CSV table of C-alpha atoms in Angstrom, one decimal:
chain,number,residue,atom,x,y,z
A,13,UNK,CA,15.4,9.6,-2.5
A,14,UNK,CA,14.8,6.0,-2.1
A,15,UNK,CA,11.0,5.0,-1.6
A,16,UNK,CA,9.5,2.2,1.0
A,17,UNK,CA,8.6,-0.2,-1.5
A,18,UNK,CA,5.0,-2.2,-1.6
A,19,UNK,CA,6.3,-5.1,1.2
A,20,UNK,CA,8.1,-2.6,3.5
A,21,UNK,CA,11.3,-4.8,2.9
A,22,UNK,CA,13.7,-2.4,0.6
A,23,UNK,CA,13.5,0.5,-0.4
A,24,UNK,CA,14.0,1.8,-4.0
A,25,UNK,CA,15.8,4.6,-5.2
A,26,UNK,CA,13.9,7.1,-7.3
A,27,UNK,CA,16.1,7.9,-10.4
A,28,UNK,CA,17.8,4.8,-12.3
A,29,UNK,CA,20.8,6.2,-12.2
A,30,UNK,CA,20.4,6.1,-8.0
A,31,UNK,CA,22.7,2.9,-6.5
A,32,UNK,CA,20.5,0.1,-6.2
A,33,UNK,CA,17.3,-0.4,-3.5
A,34,UNK,CA,18.4,-0.8,0.0
A,35,UNK,CA,18.0,-3.2,2.2
A,36,UNK,CA,15.6,-1.8,5.5
A,37,UNK,CA,17.2,-4.0,7.5
A,38,UNK,CA,20.6,-3.5,8.8
A,39,UNK,CA,21.5,-0.7,6.6
A,40,UNK,CA,21.8,3.8,6.9
A,41,UNK,CA,18.9,4.3,5.3
A,42,UNK,CA,16.4,1.6,7.0
A,43,UNK,CA,17.9,2.7,10.2
A,44,UNK,CA,16.5,6.1,9.6
A,45,UNK,CA,13.7,4.4,8.6
A,46,UNK,CA,12.8,2.4,11.4
A,47,UNK,CA,14.1,4.5,14.0
A,48,UNK,CA,12.6,8.1,12.4
A,49,UNK,CA,15.4,9.8,13.4
A,50,UNK,CA,19.1,10.6,11.1
A,51,UNK,CA,21.4,8.8,10.6
A,52,UNK,CA,25.0,10.4,9.7
A,53,UNK,CA,27.6,7.6,8.1
A,54,UNK,CA,31.2,8.8,6.8
A,55,UNK,CA,31.4,7.0,3.5
A,56,UNK,CA,34.8,7.4,1.3
A,57,UNK,CA,35.2,10.8,0.9
A,58,UNK,CA,31.6,11.8,2.2
A,59,UNK,CA,29.6,12.2,4.7
A,60,UNK,CA,26.0,10.8,4.0
A,61,UNK,CA,23.1,12.1,6.1
A,62,UNK,CA,19.7,9.8,5.9
A,63,UNK,CA,16.7,11.6,7.1
A,64,UNK,CA,13.0,9.6,7.6
A,65,UNK,CA,10.4,11.3,4.9
A,66,UNK,CA,7.3,11.1,7.4
A,67,UNK,CA,3.9,13.1,7.1
A,68,UNK,CA,1.8,12.6,10.3
A,69,UNK,CA,2.9,9.1,10.7
A,70,UNK,CA,3.1,7.7,6.9
A,71,UNK,CA,6.0,6.9,6.2
A,72,UNK,CA,7.4,7.1,2.4
A,73,UNK,CA,10.6,6.4,2.5
A,74,UNK,CA,14.9,8.1,2.9
A,75,UNK,CA,16.2,11.3,1.2
A,76,UNK,CA,19.8,10.6,1.4
A,77,UNK,CA,22.1,13.8,1.0
A,78,UNK,CA,26.2,13.6,0.7
A,79,UNK,CA,28.6,16.7,1.7
A,80,UNK,CA,32.4,16.5,0.8
A,81,UNK,CA,33.3,18.1,4.0
A,82,UNK,CA,31.9,17.4,7.1
A,83,UNK,CA,28.9,19.0,8.1
A,84,UNK,CA,28.7,21.6,10.9
A,85,UNK,CA,26.4,21.1,14.1
A,86,UNK,CA,23.2,23.0,12.7
A,87,UNK,CA,22.7,20.8,9.7
A,88,UNK,CA,21.0,17.6,11.1
A,89,UNK,CA,18.1,20.1,11.7
A,90,UNK,CA,18.4,21.9,8.7
A,91,UNK,CA,18.0,18.4,7.3
A,92,UNK,CA,15.3,17.1,9.1
A,93,UNK,CA,13.5,20.2,7.9
A,94,UNK,CA,14.0,19.2,4.1
A,95,UNK,CA,13.3,15.7,4.4
A,96,UNK,CA,9.6,16.6,5.6
A,97,UNK,CA,9.2,19.1,3.1
A,98,UNK,CA,10.8,17.0,0.3
A,99,UNK,CA,8.2,14.5,2.4
A,100,UNK,CA,4.8,16.7,1.9
A,101,UNK,CA,5.9,17.6,-2.2
A,102,UNK,CA,6.6,14.0,-2.2
A,103,UNK,CA,2.6,13.1,-0.7
A,104,UNK,CA,0.9,16.1,-3.2
A,105,UNK,CA,2.6,15.6,-6.5
A,106,UNK,CA,2.2,11.4,-6.4
A,107,UNK,CA,-1.5,11.8,-6.7
A,108,UNK,CA,-0.4,13.9,-9.8
A,109,UNK,CA,1.5,11.2,-10.8
A,110,UNK,CA,2.3,7.5,-11.7
A,111,UNK,CA,6.3,8.2,-11.2
A,112,UNK,CA,6.2,7.4,-7.5
A,113,UNK,CA,4.6,4.2,-7.6
A,114,UNK,CA,6.3,2.6,-9.8
A,115,UNK,CA,9.7,3.3,-9.0
A,116,UNK,CA,8.1,2.0,-5.1
A,117,UNK,CA,7.5,-1.3,-7.2
A,118,UNK,CA,10.0,-4.2,-6.5
A,119,UNK,CA,7.8,-6.5,-8.8
A,120,UNK,CA,4.6,-5.8,-10.7
A,121,UNK,CA,1.3,-5.6,-8.5
A,122,UNK,CA,-1.7,-7.5,-9.6
A,123,UNK,CA,-5.1,-5.9,-10.8
A,124,UNK,CA,-6.0,-6.8,-7.6
A,125,UNK,CA,-3.4,-5.1,-5.9
A,126,UNK,CA,-2.8,-2.7,-8.1
A,127,UNK,CA,-7.1,-2.2,-6.6
A,128,UNK,CA,-7.4,-2.9,-2.9
A,129,UNK,CA,-3.5,-0.3,-2.7
A,130,UNK,CA,-5.3,2.6,-3.7
A,131,UNK,CA,-8.0,2.3,-1.4
A,132,UNK,CA,-5.8,2.1,1.8
A,133,UNK,CA,-6.3,5.6,3.8
A,134,UNK,CA,-2.1,5.1,4.0
A,135,UNK,CA,0.0,3.1,6.1
A,136,UNK,CA,0.5,5.4,9.1
A,137,UNK,CA,-1.0,8.3,11.2
A,138,UNK,CA,0.3,10.2,13.9
A,139,UNK,CA,-1.8,12.8,16.3
A,140,UNK,CA,-1.0,13.4,20.1
A,141,UNK,CA,-3.2,11.1,21.5
A,142,UNK,CA,-2.8,8.5,19.3
A,143,UNK,CA,0.0,6.2,16.9
A,144,UNK,CA,-1.3,4.4,14.0
A,145,UNK,CA,0.2,1.8,11.2
A,146,UNK,CA,-1.3,-0.6,8.7
A,147,UNK,CA,-0.4,-3.2,6.1
A,148,UNK,CA,-1.4,-5.5,3.6
A,149,UNK,CA,0.2,-8.7,2.5
A,150,UNK,CA,1.0,-10.3,-0.1
A,151,UNK,CA,1.6,-6.9,-0.8
A,152,UNK,CA,1.6,-6.9,-4.2
A,153,UNK,CA,-1.1,-9.8,-4.6
A,154,UNK,CA,-3.2,-8.9,-2.0
A,155,UNK,CA,-6.6,-10.3,-2.8
A,156,UNK,CA,-10.2,-9.3,-0.3
A,157,UNK,CA,-8.4,-7.9,2.6
A,158,UNK,CA,-8.1,-4.1,2.9
A,159,UNK,CA,-8.2,-1.4,6.0
A,160,UNK,CA,-9.6,2.5,6.6
A,161,UNK,CA,-8.8,4.7,9.4
A,162,UNK,CA,-10.0,8.2,9.5
A,163,UNK,CA,-9.4,11.1,12.9
A,164,UNK,CA,-11.3,14.2,13.7
A,165,UNK,CA,-10.8,16.3,16.6
A,166,UNK,CA,-13.2,13.5,18.6
A,167,UNK,CA,-12.5,9.8,17.3
A,168,UNK,CA,-10.4,7.8,15.4
A,169,UNK,CA,-12.2,4.8,13.8
A,170,UNK,CA,-11.4,2.1,12.3
A,171,UNK,CA,-12.6,-0.6,9.8
A,172,UNK,CA,-10.4,-4.3,9.2
A,173,UNK,CA,-12.1,-5.4,6.0
A,174,UNK,CA,-11.5,-9.6,4.7
A,175,UNK,CA,-13.9,-10.1,0.9
A,176,UNK,CA,-14.6,-13.2,0.1
A,177,UNK,CA,-12.9,-14.4,-2.7
A,178,UNK,CA,-10.7,-14.7,-5.4
A,179,UNK,CA,-8.5,-11.8,-7.7
A,180,UNK,CA,-10.5,-9.0,-8.6
A,181,UNK,CA,-13.4,-10.6,-7.4
A,182,UNK,CA,-12.6,-10.2,-4.4
A,183,UNK,CA,-11.0,-6.8,-5.4
A,184,UNK,CA,-14.1,-5.2,-6.0
A,185,UNK,CA,-16.2,-7.0,-3.3
A,186,UNK,CA,-13.7,-5.2,-0.6
A,187,UNK,CA,-13.4,-1.8,-2.7
A,188,UNK,CA,-18.0,-2.1,-2.8
A,189,UNK,CA,-17.9,-2.6,0.8
A,190,UNK,CA,-14.6,0.7,1.9
A,191,UNK,CA,-16.4,2.5,0.2
A,192,UNK,CA,-20.0,2.0,1.8
A,193,UNK,CA,-18.9,2.2,4.8
A,194,UNK,CA,-17.2,5.7,4.4
A,195,UNK,CA,-19.7,6.7,2.9
A,196,UNK,CA,-21.9,5.6,6.0
A,197,UNK,CA,-19.4,6.9,7.4
A,198,UNK,CA,-19.9,10.9,5.8
A,199,UNK,CA,-23.7,10.6,6.6
A,200,UNK,CA,-22.4,11.1,10.2
A,201,UNK,CA,-24.7,7.4,11.1
A,202,UNK,CA,-23.9,5.6,13.9
A,203,UNK,CA,-21.4,2.8,14.5
A,204,UNK,CA,-24.4,-0.3,13.7
A,205,UNK,CA,-25.8,2.1,11.2
A,206,UNK,CA,-22.3,2.1,9.2
A,207,UNK,CA,-22.3,-1.3,9.1
A,208,UNK,CA,-26.2,-1.6,8.3
A,209,UNK,CA,-25.7,0.8,5.5
A,210,UNK,CA,-22.8,-1.6,3.9
A,211,UNK,CA,-24.4,-4.9,4.6
A,212,UNK,CA,-27.5,-3.5,2.3
A,213,UNK,CA,-25.5,-2.0,-0.1
A,214,UNK,CA,-23.0,-5.7,-0.4
A,215,UNK,CA,-27.3,-7.0,-0.5
A,216,UNK,CA,-28.5,-5.4,-3.3
A,217,UNK,CA,-25.6,-6.2,-5.2
A,218,UNK,CA,-24.7,-9.3,-4.8
A,219,UNK,CA,-27.7,-10.8,-2.9
A,220,UNK,CA,-26.7,-12.7,-0.2
A,221,UNK,CA,-23.9,-14.6,-2.5
A,222,UNK,CA,-20.5,-13.0,-1.7
A,223,UNK,CA,-20.2,-11.2,1.6
A,224,UNK,CA,-17.4,-9.3,3.8
A,225,UNK,CA,-16.0,-9.9,7.8
A,226,UNK,CA,-15.8,-7.0,9.1
A,227,UNK,CA,-14.2,-5.3,12.1
A,228,UNK,CA,-15.6,-1.9,12.8
A,229,UNK,CA,-13.8,0.6,15.8
A,230,UNK,CA,-14.6,4.1,17.2
A,231,UNK,CA,-12.1,5.3,19.1
A,232,UNK,CA,-13.5,8.2,22.1
A,233,UNK,CA,-10.0,10.3,22.0
A,234,UNK,CA,-11.4,12.2,25.2
A,235,UNK,CA,-11.8,9.3,27.2
A,236,UNK,CA,-10.5,6.1,25.7
A,237,UNK,CA,-13.6,4.8,25.4
A,238,UNK,CA,-14.1,2.6,22.5
A,239,UNK,CA,-16.6,0.9,20.6
A,240,UNK,CA,-17.4,-1.8,18.0
A,241,UNK,CA,-18.9,-4.3,16.0
A,242,UNK,CA,-17.1,-8.1,15.4
A,243,UNK,CA,-19.1,-8.5,12.4
A,244,UNK,CA,-16.7,-11.8,10.8
A,245,UNK,CA,-13.2,-12.8,10.5
A,246,UNK,CA,-11.2,-9.9,12.1
A,247,UNK,CA,-9.7,-10.1,15.8
A,248,UNK,CA,-8.5,-7.9,18.6
A,249,UNK,CA,-5.1,-8.5,20.8
A,250,UNK,CA,-4.4,-5.8,23.3
A,251,UNK,CA,-0.3,-5.4,25.1
A,252,UNK,CA,-0.8,-3.8,28.3
A,253,UNK,CA,2.0,-3.5,30.6
A,254,UNK,CA,3.9,-7.1,28.2
A,255,UNK,CA,1.2,-9.0,28.5
A,256,UNK,CA,-0.8,-10.0,25.3
A,257,UNK,CA,-4.7,-11.1,25.1
A,258,UNK,CA,-7.6,-11.5,23.5
A,259,UNK,CA,-10.5,-9.0,23.3
A,260,UNK,CA,-13.7,-10.6,23.2
A,261,UNK,CA,-16.5,-9.8,21.1
A,262,UNK,CA,-19.8,-11.1,20.2
A,263,UNK,CA,-19.5,-12.7,16.9
A,264,UNK,CA,-22.6,-11.3,14.3
A,265,UNK,CA,-22.6,-11.6,10.6
A,266,UNK,CA,-20.0,-10.5,8.0
A,267,UNK,CA,-21.5,-7.5,5.9
A,268,UNK,CA,-24.1,-8.3,3.0
A,269,UNK,CA,-24.6,-12.4,4.0
A,270,UNK,CA,-28.5,-11.4,4.5
A,271,UNK,CA,-31.1,-8.7,3.5
A,272,UNK,CA,-31.5,-6.2,6.5
A,273,UNK,CA,-29.1,-7.7,8.9
A,274,UNK,CA,-29.0,-5.2,12.6
A,275,UNK,CA,-26.3,-4.2,14.1
A,276,UNK,CA,-25.1,-4.4,18.0
A,277,UNK,CA,-22.0,-2.1,19.0
A,278,UNK,CA,-20.3,-3.3,22.1
A,279,UNK,CA,-17.8,-1.3,24.7
A,280,UNK,CA,-14.4,-1.7,25.8
A,281,UNK,CA,-11.9,0.5,26.9
A,282,UNK,CA,-8.2,1.4,26.6
A,283,UNK,CA,-5.9,3.1,29.3
A,284,UNK,CA,-2.8,4.8,28.2
A,285,UNK,CA,0.2,3.0,27.3
A,286,UNK,CA,-1.8,0.3,25.4
A,287,UNK,CA,-1.9,-1.4,22.1
A,288,UNK,CA,-4.2,-2.6,19.8
A,289,UNK,CA,-3.5,-5.6,17.2
A,290,UNK,CA,-6.7,-5.9,14.7
A,291,UNK,CA,-5.3,-8.4,12.8
A,292,UNK,CA,-7.3,-10.5,9.7
A,293,UNK,CA,-7.7,-14.4,9.6
A,294,UNK,CA,-5.2,-14.9,7.0
A,295,UNK,CA,-2.2,-13.8,10.0
A,296,UNK,CA,-3.6,-15.5,13.4
A,297,UNK,CA,-5.4,-18.9,11.5
A,298,UNK,CA,-2.0,-19.0,8.6
A,299,UNK,CA,-1.0,-22.8,8.6
A,300,UNK,CA,2.2,-23.6,7.3
A,301,UNK,CA,3.3,-27.7,7.1
A,302,UNK,CA,1.0,-28.6,9.6
A,303,UNK,CA,1.9,-25.9,12.0
A,304,UNK,CA,-0.1,-23.1,13.3
A,305,UNK,CA,1.6,-19.6,13.5
A,306,UNK,CA,-1.5,-18.6,15.9
A,307,UNK,CA,1.5,-20.7,18.4
A,308,UNK,CA,3.5,-18.1,18.1
A,309,UNK,CA,1.9,-15.1,17.7
A,310,UNK,CA,1.4,-14.1,21.1
A,311,UNK,CA,5.1,-13.9,21.7
A,312,UNK,CA,5.8,-12.5,18.4
A,313,UNK,CA,3.3,-9.8,19.5
A,314,UNK,CA,5.3,-9.5,23.5
A,315,UNK,CA,8.5,-9.6,21.2
A,316,UNK,CA,7.1,-6.0,19.4
A,317,UNK,CA,6.6,-3.9,22.6
A,318,UNK,CA,9.4,-1.3,22.0
A,319,UNK,CA,8.9,-1.0,18.4
A,320,UNK,CA,7.0,1.9,17.4
A,321,UNK,CA,3.3,0.9,15.4
A,322,UNK,CA,4.9,0.9,11.5
A,323,UNK,CA,7.9,-1.4,12.7
A,324,UNK,CA,5.9,-3.2,14.8
A,325,UNK,CA,2.8,-4.7,12.0
A,326,UNK,CA,6.3,-4.5,9.6
A,327,UNK,CA,8.0,-6.8,12.4
A,328,UNK,CA,5.3,-9.1,12.4
A,329,UNK,CA,4.1,-9.6,8.8
A,330,UNK,CA,8.2,-10.5,8.2
A,331,UNK,CA,7.5,-13.4,11.4
A,332,UNK,CA,4.4,-14.6,9.3
A,333,UNK,CA,6.6,-14.5,6.0
A,334,UNK,CA,9.5,-16.4,7.6
A,335,UNK,CA,7.3,-18.5,9.1
A,336,UNK,CA,5.7,-19.9,5.5
A,337,UNK,CA,9.5,-20.2,4.8
A,338,UNK,CA,9.0,-16.8,2.4
A,339,UNK,CA,6.6,-18.6,0.3
A,340,UNK,CA,3.3,-15.8,-0.9
A,341,UNK,CA,1.0,-16.4,1.6
A,342,UNK,CA,-2.2,-18.8,0.9
A,343,UNK,CA,-4.6,-16.3,2.5
A,344,UNK,CA,-4.0,-12.4,2.3
A,345,UNK,CA,-3.3,-11.0,6.0
A,346,UNK,CA,-3.7,-7.8,7.4
A,347,UNK,CA,-2.6,-5.9,10.7
A,348,UNK,CA,-3.2,-2.6,12.1
A,349,UNK,CA,-1.3,-1.6,15.4
A,350,UNK,CA,-3.2,0.9,17.2
A,351,UNK,CA,-1.1,3.2,20.7
A,352,UNK,CA,-3.1,5.3,22.6
A,353,UNK,CA,-1.1,7.7,24.8
A,354,UNK,CA,-4.4,9.9,26.0
A,355,UNK,CA,-4.9,13.3,25.9
A,356,UNK,CA,-1.7,14.9,27.6
């Protein structure tokens, strides 16, 4: 078993006696992980199968199975079922042990990053009507950026947050914001009231000294209607029929900046086949040696059109790291990609 590391660059062996980590780029295991299809290879005297371990769109890693003799025509289906069962068992077991989290780490997480990763709902979610993926950078030292989502029978709700500050202070602020939004959402209140209640929770704790830039979306699964609140720096880009354009919303105050802020939702629609990118300013405002990543952004978003959301976000953040010459980012970056297919 090989597990995707936090940066989505390598597949880390679960067992110490296994081979060294394998890169996701340019390896059979990486091909299975990225394409989400079984990959069959002859390796010396053995036949090896690489099988994606995924549950409802959340990609955990790859299962490698070897045979001394060539397998028959039914092997692919049987092994796919085996890998899916292993992924489900992994998902359950991860809640009870640190073994899998330790195996996934190519380096040590900072305390702030530990807090942030514990907040995540996962890194992917697939349903008949949509496919969704998100990623944080710098993965091992992220401070204040995060994302959250939940889906029920009628709606998908997404939050992208950017807490101000550094290190653990930023992580604790974002943790408060995420949990306040979840608490309000689970109380069944509207999107503006979710923002208002979270705003009040942050104001009560910090008195305006700290605030959280937040983008809230609620997608109506029946018809593609999106209600949104732009309360800070995260932005939306839409990829439609090969063309990229920003989705402009009326900016409102970040959560916790002032007491008793009133938030107003806005609406737009997505069509089947549309892709939305929800990006923090650590991506579109990134500057390296006087160059702006924003000048490359729309080109890169168009280039992801043929990739599934998980690979699209991985490719985008890989391109951002290359733009910064693999230096740790000065600012956190969070990206979420949503493909809308609509009701079948």
